[in-house]
Every structure is written in C-alpha cells, then in structure tokens.
mmCIF file of C-alpha atoms and ligand atoms in Angstrom:
data_model
loop_
_atom_site.group_PDB
_atom_site.id
_atom_site.type_symbol
_atom_site.label_atom_id
_atom_site.label_comp_id
_atom_site.label_asym_id
_atom_site.label_seq_id
_atom_site.Cartn_x
_atom_site.Cartn_y
_atom_site.Cartn_z
ATOM 1 C CA MET O 6 -43.297 8.507 -7.157
ATOM 2 C CA ILE O 7 -40.903 9.764 -9.461
ATOM 3 C CA ILE O 8 -37.068 10.286 -8.853
ATOM 4 C CA LEU O 9 -34.222 12.304 -10.762
ATOM 5 C CA GLY O 10 -31.063 10.198 -10.588
ATOM 6 C CA ILE O 11 -27.544 11.812 -11.401
ATOM 7 C CA GLU O 12 -24.706 10.428 -11.522
ATOM 8 C CA THR O 13 -20.817 11.677 -11.651
ATOM 9 C CA SER O 14 -18.598 9.768 -9.800
ATOM 10 C CA CYS O 15 -15.979 9.141 -12.510
ATOM 11 C CA ASP O 16 -15.973 9.712 -16.377
ATOM 12 C CA ASP O 17 -19.795 9.338 -17.038
ATOM 13 C CA THR O 18 -22.205 11.932 -16.689
ATOM 14 C CA CYS O 19 -25.465 10.777 -16.202
ATOM 15 C CA ALA O 20 -29.323 11.776 -15.345
ATOM 16 C CA ALA O 21 -32.250 9.710 -14.947
ATOM 17 C CA VAL O 22 -35.833 9.544 -14.162
ATOM 18 C CA VAL O 23 -36.976 6.483 -12.743
ATOM 19 C CA SER O 24 -40.906 5.763 -11.308
ATOM 20 C CA LYS O 25 -42.345 3.495 -8.614
ATOM 21 C CA GLU O 26 -45.881 2.233 -9.326
ATOM 22 C CA LYS O 27 -47.685 -0.397 -7.891
ATOM 23 C CA GLY O 28 -44.413 -1.259 -6.619
ATOM 24 C CA LYS O 29 -42.831 -1.982 -9.723
ATOM 25 C CA ILE O 30 -39.779 0.408 -10.034
ATOM 26 C CA SER O 31 -38.985 1.090 -14.073
ATOM 27 C CA SER O 32 -37.131 3.620 -16.026
ATOM 28 C CA VAL O 33 -38.567 6.357 -17.679
ATOM 29 C CA SER O 34 -35.612 8.225 -19.274
ATOM 30 C CA GLY O 35 -31.848 8.065 -19.067
ATOM 31 C CA GLU O 36 -29.185 10.069 -20.895
ATOM 32 C CA SER O 37 -25.605 10.004 -20.299
ATOM 33 C CA PHE O 38 -22.126 11.468 -21.640
ATOM 34 C CA SER O 39 -19.013 9.395 -21.798
ATOM 35 C CA GLN O 40 -16.052 11.191 -21.265
ATOM 36 C CA ILE O 41 -13.993 7.971 -22.696
ATOM 37 C CA GLU O 42 -12.979 9.970 -26.039
ATOM 38 C CA ILE O 43 -11.423 12.916 -23.856
ATOM 39 C CA HIS O 44 -9.887 10.686 -21.243
ATOM 40 C CA LYS O 45 -8.360 8.042 -24.120
ATOM 41 C CA LYS O 46 -4.793 9.863 -24.529
ATOM 42 C CA TRP O 47 -3.897 9.870 -20.857
ATOM 43 C CA GLY O 48 -4.853 6.163 -21.027
ATOM 44 C CA GLY O 49 -7.262 6.590 -17.701
ATOM 45 C CA VAL O 50 -9.530 8.929 -15.602
ATOM 46 C CA TYR O 51 -7.844 12.545 -15.454
ATOM 47 C CA PRO O 52 -9.800 13.870 -12.498
ATOM 48 C CA SER O 53 -9.670 17.748 -12.848
ATOM 49 C CA LEU O 54 -10.543 17.748 -16.913
ATOM 50 C CA ALA O 55 -13.350 14.908 -15.407
ATOM 51 C CA LYS O 56 -14.577 17.511 -13.293
ATOM 52 C CA ARG O 57 -14.620 20.361 -15.913
ATOM 53 C CA GLU O 58 -16.699 18.125 -18.307
ATOM 54 C CA HIS O 59 -19.011 17.283 -15.701
ATOM 55 C CA GLN O 60 -19.966 21.176 -15.228
ATOM 56 C CA GLY O 61 -20.228 21.428 -18.842
ATOM 57 C CA LYS O 62 -22.830 18.226 -19.503
ATOM 58 C CA LEU O 63 -24.803 17.821 -16.164
ATOM 59 C CA VAL O 64 -27.410 20.876 -17.132
ATOM 60 C CA THR O 65 -27.531 19.207 -20.450
ATOM 61 C CA VAL O 66 -28.109 15.623 -19.405
ATOM 62 C CA THR O 67 -30.672 16.301 -16.543
ATOM 63 C CA GLU O 68 -32.877 18.366 -19.196
ATOM 64 C CA ALA O 69 -32.562 15.993 -21.740
ATOM 65 C CA ALA O 70 -33.829 13.561 -19.591
ATOM 66 C CA LEU O 71 -36.715 15.409 -17.959
ATOM 67 C CA LYS O 72 -37.616 16.484 -21.260
ATOM 68 C CA LYS O 73 -37.828 12.680 -22.537
ATOM 69 C CA SER O 74 -39.973 12.443 -19.685
ATOM 70 C CA ASN O 75 -42.205 15.349 -20.886
ATOM 71 C CA LEU O 76 -41.393 17.027 -17.559
ATOM 72 C CA LEU O 77 -40.441 20.371 -18.483
ATOM 73 C CA GLN O 78 -42.471 23.004 -19.901
ATOM 74 C CA GLU O 79 -41.285 26.486 -20.248
ATOM 75 C CA GLY O 80 -42.339 29.291 -18.204
ATOM 76 C CA LYS O 81 -41.919 31.052 -14.772
ATOM 77 C CA GLY O 82 -38.635 29.566 -13.452
ATOM 78 C CA CYS O 83 -37.176 28.375 -9.696
ATOM 79 C CA LEU O 84 -34.904 30.431 -7.871
ATOM 80 C CA CYS O 85 -32.457 28.851 -4.596
ATOM 81 C CA LYS O 86 -31.411 31.705 -3.054
ATOM 82 C CA LYS O 87 -28.009 29.811 -2.442
ATOM 83 C CA THR O 88 -27.176 28.645 -5.875
ATOM 84 C CA SER O 89 -24.018 30.789 -6.035
ATOM 85 C CA GLN O 90 -23.121 29.519 -2.607
ATOM 86 C CA ILE O 91 -23.629 26.228 -3.267
ATOM 87 C CA LEU O 92 -21.701 26.529 -6.769
ATOM 88 C CA SER O 93 -18.971 28.668 -6.126
ATOM 89 C CA HIS O 94 -16.569 25.802 -6.543
ATOM 90 C CA GLU O 95 -18.138 24.950 -10.309
ATOM 91 C CA PRO O 96 -18.357 28.279 -12.179
ATOM 92 C CA LEU O 97 -18.763 26.613 -15.225
ATOM 93 C CA LEU O 98 -21.900 24.533 -13.734
ATOM 94 C CA LEU O 99 -23.401 27.757 -12.149
ATOM 95 C CA LYS O 100 -23.710 29.505 -15.562
ATOM 96 C CA GLU O 101 -25.601 26.660 -17.016
ATOM 97 C CA THR O 102 -27.753 26.001 -13.806
ATOM 98 C CA ASN O 103 -28.830 29.282 -13.255
ATOM 99 C CA LYS O 104 -30.203 29.248 -17.121
ATOM 100 C CA PHE O 105 -31.687 26.155 -16.357
ATOM 101 C CA LEU O 106 -33.698 27.519 -13.739
ATOM 102 C CA SER O 107 -35.018 30.316 -15.023
ATOM 103 C CA LYS O 108 -36.280 28.544 -18.518
ATOM 104 C CA TYR O 109 -38.692 25.541 -16.839
ATOM 105 C CA LYS O 110 -41.204 25.114 -14.571
ATOM 106 C CA LYS O 111 -40.855 23.297 -11.901
ATOM 107 C CA PRO O 112 -40.843 19.327 -12.929
ATOM 108 C CA GLU O 113 -42.821 17.189 -11.566
ATOM 109 C CA ILE O 114 -40.524 15.227 -9.716
ATOM 110 C CA ASP O 115 -40.829 13.890 -5.654
ATOM 111 C CA ALA O 116 -37.249 13.715 -5.220
ATOM 112 C CA ILE O 117 -33.700 13.832 -6.153
ATOM 113 C CA ALA O 118 -31.175 11.171 -5.714
ATOM 114 C CA VAL O 119 -27.475 11.362 -6.501
ATOM 115 C CA THR O 120 -23.985 9.464 -5.979
ATOM 116 C CA ILE O 121 -22.145 10.760 -3.090
ATOM 117 C CA GLY O 122 -19.312 8.682 -3.071
ATOM 118 C CA PRO O 123 -17.224 6.296 -3.619
ATOM 119 C CA GLY O 124 -15.725 7.966 -6.529
ATOM 120 C CA LEU O 125 -12.710 10.741 -7.239
ATOM 121 C CA ASP O 126 -13.637 13.506 -5.239
ATOM 122 C CA PRO O 127 -14.052 16.471 -7.557
ATOM 123 C CA CYS O 128 -16.387 14.922 -10.197
ATOM 124 C CA LEU O 129 -18.864 13.739 -7.354
ATOM 125 C CA TRP O 130 -18.833 17.207 -5.412
ATOM 126 C CA VAL O 131 -20.133 18.275 -9.215
ATOM 127 C CA GLY O 132 -23.167 15.962 -9.052
ATOM 128 C CA VAL O 133 -23.782 16.491 -5.267
ATOM 129 C CA ASN O 134 -23.743 20.712 -5.613
ATOM 130 C CA PHE O 135 -26.001 20.087 -8.515
ATOM 131 C CA ALA O 136 -28.455 18.159 -7.103
ATOM 132 C CA ARG O 137 -28.540 20.547 -3.710
ATOM 133 C CA VAL O 138 -29.365 23.096 -6.057
ATOM 134 C CA LEU O 139 -32.272 21.202 -7.628
ATOM 135 C CA SER O 140 -33.355 20.583 -4.299
ATOM 136 C CA CYS O 141 -33.459 23.984 -2.912
ATOM 137 C CA ALA O 142 -35.292 25.181 -5.553
ATOM 138 C CA TYR O 143 -37.916 22.889 -6.422
ATOM 139 C CA ASN O 144 -38.521 22.311 -2.498
ATOM 140 C CA ILE O 145 -37.805 18.602 -2.590
ATOM 141 C CA PRO O 146 -36.496 15.406 -0.522
ATOM 142 C CA LEU O 147 -32.521 14.698 -1.599
ATOM 143 C CA ILE O 148 -31.394 11.672 -1.271
ATOM 144 C CA PRO O 149 -27.475 10.445 -0.946
ATOM 145 C CA VAL O 150 -27.031 7.052 -2.825
ATOM 146 C CA ASN O 151 -23.874 5.113 -2.477
ATOM 147 C CA HIS O 152 -22.347 4.294 -5.992
ATOM 148 C CA ILE O 153 -21.588 0.749 -4.902
ATOM 149 C CA LYS O 154 -24.791 -0.143 -3.706
ATOM 150 C CA ALA O 155 -26.236 1.033 -6.678
ATOM 151 C CA HIS O 156 -24.864 -1.066 -8.813
ATOM 152 C CA ALA O 157 -25.832 -4.142 -6.388
ATOM 153 C CA LEU O 158 -29.434 -2.893 -6.388
ATOM 154 C CA SER O 159 -29.270 -2.298 -10.751
ATOM 155 C CA TYR O 160 -31.591 -5.369 -10.802
ATOM 156 C CA LEU O 161 -34.623 -3.864 -9.150
ATOM 157 C CA LEU O 162 -34.861 -2.108 -12.549
ATOM 158 C CA GLU O 163 -35.212 -5.107 -14.627
ATOM 159 C CA GLU O 164 -38.155 -7.453 -12.240
ATOM 160 C CA LYS O 165 -35.574 -9.451 -10.954
ATOM 161 C CA HIS O 166 -36.195 -11.466 -7.782
ATOM 162 C CA VAL O 167 -33.789 -11.776 -5.363
ATOM 163 C CA ASP O 168 -33.852 -14.708 -3.038
ATOM 164 C CA PHE O 169 -31.583 -13.188 0.508
ATOM 165 C CA PRO O 170 -29.488 -13.915 1.161
ATOM 166 C CA ALA O 171 -27.627 -12.347 -1.602
ATOM 167 C CA VAL O 172 -23.829 -12.204 -2.565
ATOM 168 C CA VAL O 173 -22.734 -9.455 -4.690
ATOM 169 C CA LEU O 174 -19.825 -9.169 -6.629
ATOM 170 C CA ILE O 175 -18.910 -5.051 -7.673
ATOM 171 C CA ALA O 176 -16.179 -5.391 -9.750
ATOM 172 C CA SER O 177 -15.127 -1.884 -11.791
ATOM 173 C CA GLY O 178 -12.803 0.641 -12.204
ATOM 174 C CA GLY O 179 -12.317 1.955 -9.268
ATOM 175 C CA HIS O 180 -13.564 -1.074 -7.062
ATOM 176 C CA THR O 181 -13.585 -4.906 -6.760
ATOM 177 C CA GLU O 182 -15.605 -5.604 -3.524
ATOM 178 C CA LEU O 183 -17.409 -8.685 -2.397
ATOM 179 C CA ALA O 184 -20.445 -8.387 -0.086
ATOM 180 C CA LEU O 185 -23.241 -9.892 1.743
ATOM 181 C CA MET O 186 -26.860 -8.674 0.977
ATOM 182 C CA ARG O 187 -29.131 -9.506 3.230
ATOM 183 C CA SER O 188 -32.065 -7.192 2.367
ATOM 184 C CA VAL O 189 -31.938 -4.261 -0.305
ATOM 185 C CA THR O 190 -30.750 -2.293 2.686
ATOM 186 C CA ASP O 191 -28.651 -4.424 4.357
ATOM 187 C CA PHE O 192 -25.076 -4.798 3.184
ATOM 188 C CA GLU O 193 -22.311 -6.317 4.829
ATOM 189 C CA LEU O 194 -18.457 -6.082 3.148
ATOM 190 C CA LEU O 195 -16.743 -9.693 3.200
ATOM 191 C CA GLY O 196 -13.692 -8.784 1.057
ATOM 192 C CA GLU O 197 -12.243 -6.066 -1.341
ATOM 193 C CA THR O 198 -9.170 -5.438 -3.372
ATOM 194 C CA ARG O 199 -6.085 -4.626 -1.341
ATOM 195 C CA ASP O 200 -4.407 -2.558 -4.273
ATOM 196 C CA ASP O 201 -5.650 -2.210 -7.629
ATOM 197 C CA ALA O 202 -9.171 -2.770 -8.986
ATOM 198 C CA ALA O 203 -10.401 -5.516 -11.478
ATOM 199 C CA GLY O 204 -10.862 -2.620 -13.682
ATOM 200 C CA GLU O 205 -7.742 -0.771 -13.121
ATOM 201 C CA CYS O 206 -5.845 -4.250 -14.242
ATOM 202 C CA PHE O 207 -7.710 -4.400 -17.304
ATOM 203 C CA ASP O 208 -7.010 -0.964 -18.031
ATOM 204 C CA LYS O 209 -3.547 -0.904 -17.235
ATOM 205 C CA SER O 210 -2.381 -4.034 -18.825
ATOM 206 C CA ALA O 211 -4.155 -2.531 -22.034
ATOM 207 C CA ARG O 212 -1.904 0.144 -21.886
ATOM 208 C CA ILE O 213 0.945 -1.721 -21.625
ATOM 209 C CA ILE O 214 0.524 -3.787 -24.358
ATOM 210 C CA GLY O 215 -0.597 -0.812 -26.572
ATOM 211 C CA LEU O 216 -4.512 -1.259 -26.481
ATOM 212 C CA PRO O 217 -6.900 1.702 -26.219
ATOM 213 C CA TYR O 218 -8.911 3.081 -22.965
ATOM 214 C CA PRO O 219 -10.964 1.647 -21.629
ATOM 215 C CA GLY O 220 -8.779 -1.902 -21.259
ATOM 216 C CA GLY O 221 -11.389 -3.893 -20.439
ATOM 217 C CA PRO O 222 -13.562 -3.909 -23.683
ATOM 218 C CA ALA O 223 -10.403 -3.456 -25.399
ATOM 219 C CA ILE O 224 -8.674 -6.475 -24.387
ATOM 220 C CA ALA O 225 -12.281 -8.459 -24.333
ATOM 221 C CA THR O 226 -12.277 -7.728 -28.386
ATOM 222 C CA GLU O 227 -8.799 -8.906 -29.064
ATOM 223 C CA ALA O 228 -9.474 -11.713 -25.988
ATOM 224 C CA THR O 229 -12.089 -13.202 -28.841
ATOM 225 C CA GLN O 230 -9.890 -13.581 -31.639
ATOM 226 C CA PHE O 231 -7.557 -16.136 -29.776
ATOM 227 C CA SER O 232 -7.565 -19.442 -31.333
ATOM 228 C CA ILE O 233 -5.813 -22.407 -29.111
ATOM 229 C CA SER O 234 -3.918 -23.515 -32.612
ATOM 230 C CA ASN O 235 -2.421 -20.143 -32.140
ATOM 231 C CA THR O 236 -0.455 -20.453 -29.115
ATOM 232 C CA GLN O 237 3.484 -19.671 -30.083
ATOM 233 C CA PHE O 238 4.162 -17.477 -26.820
ATOM 234 C CA SER O 239 2.748 -19.791 -24.236
ATOM 235 C CA ILE O 240 2.147 -16.559 -21.516
ATOM 236 C CA LYS O 241 1.293 -17.544 -18.135
ATOM 237 C CA LEU O 242 0.171 -14.640 -15.986
ATOM 238 C CA PRO O 243 -0.557 -15.275 -11.919
ATOM 239 C CA ARG O 244 -3.883 -15.508 -10.367
ATOM 240 C CA PRO O 245 -3.394 -13.513 -7.319
ATOM 241 C CA MET O 246 -4.947 -14.144 -3.885
ATOM 242 C CA ILE O 247 -7.052 -17.294 -5.833
ATOM 243 C CA ASN O 248 -6.404 -19.684 -3.091
ATOM 244 C CA THR O 249 -6.622 -17.619 -0.039
ATOM 245 C CA ASN O 250 -9.152 -18.316 2.456
ATOM 246 C CA ASP O 251 -10.462 -14.628 2.176
ATOM 247 C CA TYR O 252 -12.459 -12.558 0.062
ATOM 248 C CA ASP O 253 -9.916 -10.102 -1.083
ATOM 249 C CA PHE O 254 -8.343 -9.689 -3.917
ATOM 250 C CA SER O 255 -5.153 -8.038 -5.373
ATOM 251 C CA PHE O 256 -4.637 -6.843 -8.829
ATOM 252 C CA SER O 257 -1.495 -5.260 -9.014
ATOM 253 C CA GLY O 258 1.056 -8.264 -8.873
ATOM 254 C CA LEU O 259 -0.732 -9.230 -12.434
ATOM 255 C CA LYS O 260 -0.430 -5.827 -13.978
ATOM 256 C CA THR O 261 2.964 -6.079 -13.066
ATOM 257 C CA ALA O 262 3.520 -9.359 -14.837
ATOM 258 C CA VAL O 263 2.075 -8.046 -18.091
ATOM 259 C CA LEU O 264 4.472 -5.495 -17.834
ATOM 260 C CA TYR O 265 7.254 -7.732 -17.264
ATOM 261 C CA ASN O 266 6.369 -10.173 -19.917
ATOM 262 C CA PHE O 267 5.911 -6.936 -22.216
ATOM 263 C CA ARG O 268 9.648 -5.824 -21.409
ATOM 264 C CA SER O 269 11.372 -8.950 -21.881
ATOM 265 C CA GLN O 270 9.828 -9.511 -25.337
ATOM 266 C CA GLU O 271 11.637 -8.452 -28.515
ATOM 267 C CA GLU O 272 10.467 -5.425 -30.504
ATOM 268 C CA LYS O 273 8.907 -7.053 -33.063
ATOM 269 C CA THR O 274 6.983 -9.246 -31.125
ATOM 270 C CA LYS O 275 5.537 -6.105 -29.252
ATOM 271 C CA LYS O 276 4.073 -5.277 -32.239
ATOM 272 C CA ASP O 277 2.921 -8.903 -33.458
ATOM 273 C CA LYS O 278 -0.821 -8.944 -33.462
ATOM 274 C CA GLN O 279 -0.773 -12.703 -32.229
ATOM 275 C CA TYR O 280 1.098 -12.180 -29.159
ATOM 276 C CA ILE O 281 -1.707 -9.121 -28.516
ATOM 277 C CA ILE O 282 -4.063 -11.317 -28.566
ATOM 278 C CA GLN O 283 -2.797 -13.958 -26.381
ATOM 279 C CA MET O 284 -1.418 -11.344 -23.855
ATOM 280 C CA ALA O 285 -5.398 -10.572 -23.762
ATOM 281 C CA LYS O 286 -6.785 -13.880 -23.668
ATOM 282 C CA GLU O 287 -4.629 -14.442 -20.203
ATOM 283 C CA VAL O 288 -5.179 -11.244 -18.595
ATOM 284 C CA GLU O 289 -8.922 -11.407 -18.944
ATOM 285 C CA GLU O 290 -8.760 -15.477 -17.694
ATOM 286 C CA ALA O 291 -6.694 -14.531 -15.405
ATOM 287 C CA ILE O 292 -8.522 -11.588 -13.459
ATOM 288 C CA THR O 293 -12.201 -14.127 -14.415
ATOM 289 C CA ASP O 294 -10.596 -16.852 -13.010
ATOM 290 C CA VAL O 295 -9.809 -15.047 -9.261
ATOM 291 C CA LEU O 296 -13.237 -12.753 -9.513
ATOM 292 C CA VAL O 297 -14.909 -16.130 -10.200
ATOM 293 C CA LYS O 298 -13.339 -18.484 -7.485
ATOM 294 C CA LYS O 299 -13.990 -16.000 -4.589
ATOM 295 C CA LEU O 300 -17.501 -15.354 -5.928
ATOM 296 C CA LYS O 301 -18.191 -18.956 -4.980
ATOM 297 C CA LYS O 302 -16.131 -19.180 -2.069
ATOM 298 C CA ALA O 303 -17.953 -16.689 -0.333
ATOM 299 C CA ALA O 304 -21.547 -17.637 -1.909
ATOM 300 C CA ASP O 305 -20.989 -21.056 -0.855
ATOM 301 C CA ASP O 306 -19.739 -19.901 2.448
ATOM 302 C CA TYR O 307 -22.305 -17.535 3.420
ATOM 303 C CA ASN O 308 -24.892 -19.957 1.639
ATOM 304 C CA ALA O 309 -25.999 -17.454 -0.220
ATOM 305 C CA LYS O 310 -29.761 -18.091 -2.372
ATOM 306 C CA THR O 311 -28.898 -15.479 -4.596
ATOM 307 C CA VAL O 312 -25.412 -14.269 -6.634
ATOM 308 C CA ILE O 313 -25.454 -10.850 -7.970
ATOM 309 C CA LEU O 314 -23.061 -8.969 -10.431
ATOM 310 C CA GLY O 315 -22.339 -5.126 -10.775
ATOM 311 C CA GLY O 316 -20.387 -2.930 -12.233
ATOM 312 C CA GLY O 317 -18.404 -2.166 -15.854
ATOM 313 C CA VAL O 318 -16.441 -5.440 -15.527
ATOM 314 C CA THR O 319 -19.455 -7.581 -15.222
ATOM 315 C CA ALA O 320 -20.067 -6.671 -18.729
ATOM 316 C CA ASN O 321 -17.244 -8.806 -19.400
ATOM 317 C CA LYS O 322 -18.441 -11.473 -21.709
ATOM 318 C CA ARG O 323 -16.518 -14.092 -20.323
ATOM 319 C CA LEU O 324 -16.956 -13.987 -16.741
ATOM 320 C CA ARG O 325 -20.915 -14.288 -17.125
ATOM 321 C CA GLU O 326 -19.837 -17.757 -18.810
ATOM 322 C CA LYS O 327 -17.619 -18.452 -16.280
ATOM 323 C CA VAL O 328 -20.062 -17.318 -13.264
ATOM 324 C CA ASN O 329 -23.016 -19.164 -15.168
ATOM 325 C CA ASN O 330 -21.173 -22.406 -15.601
ATOM 326 C CA ASN O 331 -19.604 -22.417 -12.353
ATOM 327 C CA ILE O 332 -22.026 -21.590 -10.064
ATOM 328 C CA ILE O 333 -24.884 -23.871 -10.598
ATOM 329 C CA ASP O 334 -26.797 -24.154 -7.340
ATOM 330 C CA LYS O 335 -27.400 -20.840 -7.130
ATOM 331 C CA LYS O 336 -29.998 -18.111 -8.962
ATOM 332 C CA ILE O 337 -27.448 -15.706 -10.659
ATOM 333 C CA ILE O 338 -28.575 -12.014 -11.196
ATOM 334 C CA ILE O 339 -26.681 -10.276 -13.848
ATOM 335 C CA PRO O 340 -27.701 -6.448 -15.381
ATOM 336 C CA SER O 341 -27.969 -5.846 -18.790
ATOM 337 C CA ILE O 342 -24.597 -4.475 -20.227
ATOM 338 C CA LEU O 343 -26.096 -0.970 -20.125
ATOM 339 C CA LEU O 344 -27.046 -1.485 -16.512
ATOM 340 C CA SER O 345 -23.707 -2.884 -15.495
ATOM 341 C CA THR O 346 -21.502 0.168 -16.058
ATOM 342 C CA ASP O 347 -22.628 3.718 -14.691
ATOM 343 C CA ASN O 348 -25.838 5.232 -14.916
ATOM 344 C CA ALA O 349 -27.902 7.314 -13.255
ATOM 345 C CA GLU O 350 -30.895 5.265 -13.426
ATOM 346 C CA MET O 351 -29.387 2.863 -10.732
ATOM 347 C CA ILE O 352 -28.972 5.796 -8.450
ATOM 348 C CA ALA O 353 -32.635 6.771 -8.637
ATOM 349 C CA ALA O 354 -33.717 3.163 -8.146
ATOM 350 C CA ALA O 355 -31.115 2.854 -4.836
ATOM 351 C CA GLY O 356 -32.852 6.123 -4.044
ATOM 352 C CA ILE O 357 -35.964 4.979 -4.347
ATOM 353 C CA VAL O 358 -35.705 1.696 -1.996
ATOM 354 C CA ILE O 359 -32.943 3.699 0.266
ATOM 355 C CA GLY O 360 -35.479 6.600 0.572
ATOM 356 C CA LYS O 361 -33.528 8.204 3.277
ATOM 357 C CA ASN O 362 -33.576 12.035 2.861
ATOM 358 C CA VAL O 363 -31.205 14.997 3.751
ATOM 359 C CA ASN O 364 -31.219 18.561 4.040
ATOM 360 C CA TYR O 365 -29.648 19.825 0.647
ATOM 361 C CA GLU O 366 -27.674 22.621 3.152
ATOM 362 C CA GLU O 367 -25.995 19.475 4.664
ATOM 363 C CA LEU O 368 -25.283 17.119 1.971
ATOM 364 C CA LYS O 369 -21.577 16.094 1.134
ATOM 365 C CA ALA O 370 -19.828 13.965 -0.891
ATOM 366 C CA ASP O 371 -17.772 11.300 0.365
ATOM 367 C CA PRO O 372 -15.220 9.526 -1.890
ATOM 368 C CA ASN O 373 -14.287 7.084 0.546
ATOM 369 C CA LEU O 374 -17.433 5.791 1.469
ATOM 370 C CA LYS O 375 -17.583 1.898 1.985
ATOM 371 C CA ILE O 376 -20.545 -0.716 0.897
ATOM 372 C CA TYR O 377 -22.218 -0.555 4.298
ATOM 373 C CA GLU O 378 -22.054 3.036 4.847
ATOM 374 C CA ASN O 379 -25.223 5.314 4.438
HETATM 375 O O1 KG4 H 10 -18.793 0.564 -13.383
HETATM 376 P P1 KG4 H 10 -17.635 1.719 -14.374
HETATM 377 O O2 KG4 H 10 -18.480 1.981 -15.535
HETATM 378 O O3 KG4 H 10 -17.485 2.885 -13.725
HETATM 379 C C1 KG4 H 10 -16.994 2.556 -12.641
HETATM 380 O O4 KG4 H 10 -17.311 3.002 -11.978
HETATM 381 O O5 KG4 H 10 -15.272 2.532 -12.590
HETATM 382 O O6 KG4 H 10 -16.305 0.441 -14.746
HETATM 383 C C2 KG4 H 10 -15.384 0.712 -15.770
HETATM 384 C C3 KG4 H 10 -14.436 0.111 -15.941
HETATM 385 C C4 KG4 H 10 -13.195 0.200 -16.791
HETATM 386 O O7 KG4 H 10 -12.563 -0.469 -15.807
HETATM 387 C C5 KG4 H 10 -13.284 -0.548 -18.186
HETATM 388 O O8 KG4 H 10 -12.267 -1.392 -18.754
HETATM 389 C C6 KG4 H 10 -14.145 -2.112 -17.425
HETATM 390 O O9 KG4 H 10 -15.169 -1.251 -16.668
HETATM 391 N N1 KG4 H 10 -15.088 -2.422 -18.543
HETATM 392 C C7 KG4 H 10 -14.841 -3.706 -18.652
HETATM 393 C C8 KG4 H 10 -15.601 -4.362 -19.957
HETATM 394 N N2 KG4 H 10 -16.487 -2.808 -19.961
HETATM 395 C C9 KG4 H 10 -15.990 -2.042 -19.063
HETATM 396 N N3 KG4 H 10 -13.932 -4.612 -18.419
HETATM 397 C C10 KG4 H 10 -14.110 -5.900 -18.777
HETATM 398 N N4 KG4 H 10 -14.628 -6.583 -19.954
HETATM 399 C C11 KG4 H 10 -15.724 -5.552 -20.232
HETATM 400 N N5 KG4 H 10 -16.616 -5.717 -20.991
HETATM 401 ZN ZN1 ZN H 11 -19.802 2.438 -11.316
#
C-alpha cells in the first residue's frame, strides 16, 4: 500500500510518500518547504502570506516527493472536471495543479492522506482542496488526518513499539496537549493549554529579548551557552500551573513575566549577551519544568506504560533530557528531530492507521479540530 501525505496546517508545505508492506510502515520520500525566512520579519506566522506560499509550493513539493519515489511518468494526464470549482479560492494553486495534472500519468498510489486540522484555516484549505482535486483526478480514496494525532503517531515510521495505555505530550507552536492513548486510534484529551501554547511562549519570549523566529531553537541555542559561574542577573521566572491538580497548562503569564523583566532592565543590559543567555536559559527551564511535571503526573495517574512526545517543542534537547531523567519507570518514545516538527510522513502514516476515507466532494478543513475527533 502506498499513500501520499499532504501537510499545510501552518508554515511548512510538505508532501511525502509512505508505504505499508508486511505490516511495516516506512517513509519512501518526503519533501518540504519551510516558510521560516518569509515569516521571520513578522516574528510569527502571518496567515494570508502563509496561504500564498503554500499555493506556490505545494505542487512543487508533491511533484518532487512522487518523483523521488519513481512514481511519476510524463504522459497522458489526468483530469478532474471540478478542479476550477474546488480551487476557486486558490487561484495560484489552480494554475500549478492544471499544469501538473496534464503533464503526468496517474501515479501508482492507493490513497491520499491530508491534514484537515487543527491549524490555520486559510493554510489548511490549500492542502485540503489540492488533495480533493488529486482524489478526484486519480479516483482514489481521500483520508482526512488530525494533525495532533499524526504528531502522536509519528513513531510508527521508526518501528518503535508502544505498550498501551500511553500518555502523549504534544507541544508545538499552536498546541500544548496531554492525551491518553488506549490504542493507535483511541485518544482521550486529559488537558491542554488555557492560553498560549508552549511553542508560542518560546517564540514570543524570544521576540521580546531580540532573538529571531522561530524562538524555540533560538532560545535553546542561547541557553546552551549558559554557565553557572555567570549568573549576575538572578532571573527567576514563574512556572505557571506546575502544581495544580489537573493536566492543563498556561504560558501567557510566563511570557508576560519575560516582558516585565526585560522592560525593567537598563538599555545597556537589554543588549548584554549574558543577560540574553541567562534569560533564554530561564525561559527554557521554566517551560520544560512545567511540561515534564505535568507529563509525569498524567503518566503516573493513568498508569501509562509508555510516554510519547510529539510536536516541534519536543525537538528541544533539554526537554528530552528532563523527560529521560524524570520518567524512569516507563517506556519513552521520542521521535527523531525531523519527525518532531511538521512533516507529511506522519500525516501519511496516521492516514494508514486511521484508514477511514471520505468523498472528495465532502471534505472540509477544521481549524479547531480536537485530538479525540476524526
Ligand atoms: O510542530 P511544529 O513544527 O509546528 C506547529 O505545528 O506549530 O512546532 C513549531 C514550534 C515553534 O514554536 C518552535 O519555536 C518550536 O516548535 N520549536 C522548538 C524547538 N524547535 C522548534 N522549541 C524549543 N526547542 C526547540 N529546539
Ligand atoms: Zn505540528
């Protein structure tokens, strides 16, 4: 079985080919285009700009992924009579899609899996509508995929074995959620952020102290330069909700504390390398302390056999180190860095295990999709 995965929920345009043979799910090829350079000057993702970029790049990444898998051959093209209607809000993509469909024969793929949510509404629709057209043109099934579930399931591509029940922490730029997983398809939401996501807190804190977007990797890089002998600023940030008897999070107060601390400093200090390093270290420690404490509590309370991490923030080395040091009686599954951040391989893999397909005419994006839905 060969599945084409498509992901456009935020600022990465991704396509991948994933296969399932003799029960083994593996990536055949994956291509993505990151919009980081485009959004850098805004300090965050600008939805209308992101939509335009997805439209311009989606055919290119899909073509490249299929070519790498030797699935594309020039010849008599395919047609979907509804292409213009389906892509009426994506004129840039319409042009590219028509060119693509008329140039190549139908590739030997069995289905298309696409992210339908959660994510940025205009961005999600680009992927959804493109996948609808391909499903119509190739007359193959279309599988809607929940982006958060896909993060939780990315381990499927690395042949890792999960003993259920598992507790999964998904921490990204848009989400911070803890869920109980009873099987690959049974998810129960235990808690989530009440305001900002962990990644958003990294990004906004970085912006306040003058570090580039995305803030997570920028803060992590500064934090590695921290040395205990150089702590003249004694910065102490709050760990919001760390001891509450639930599985929820709140990160907006932490970001505000960063802002107040920064504003209270003299202009000279604001540019002081040691101040930036110390603040970055403290932001990283505060966010990871809360994530690990709540993850451990959920895993203990629900007698989880396995703990799974997913989402861009879980690429953070300090978080990985703390999870490994603090959760010692459970199996820990952390995807490789490339699979932690947004990618289409995880969408295709999730599509394989979810399997439920829908008619291309009915598929819709859902920016607020919850982990237990779809
Ligand atoms: O999952 P992802 O690639 O996209 C979303 O679905 O949001 O996550 C992106 C988020 C950004 O907020 C970014 O700053 C954060 O993940 N991130 C990190 C690291 N790498 C990416 N945060 C902390 N440490 C990192 N190494
Ligand atoms: Zn994500």
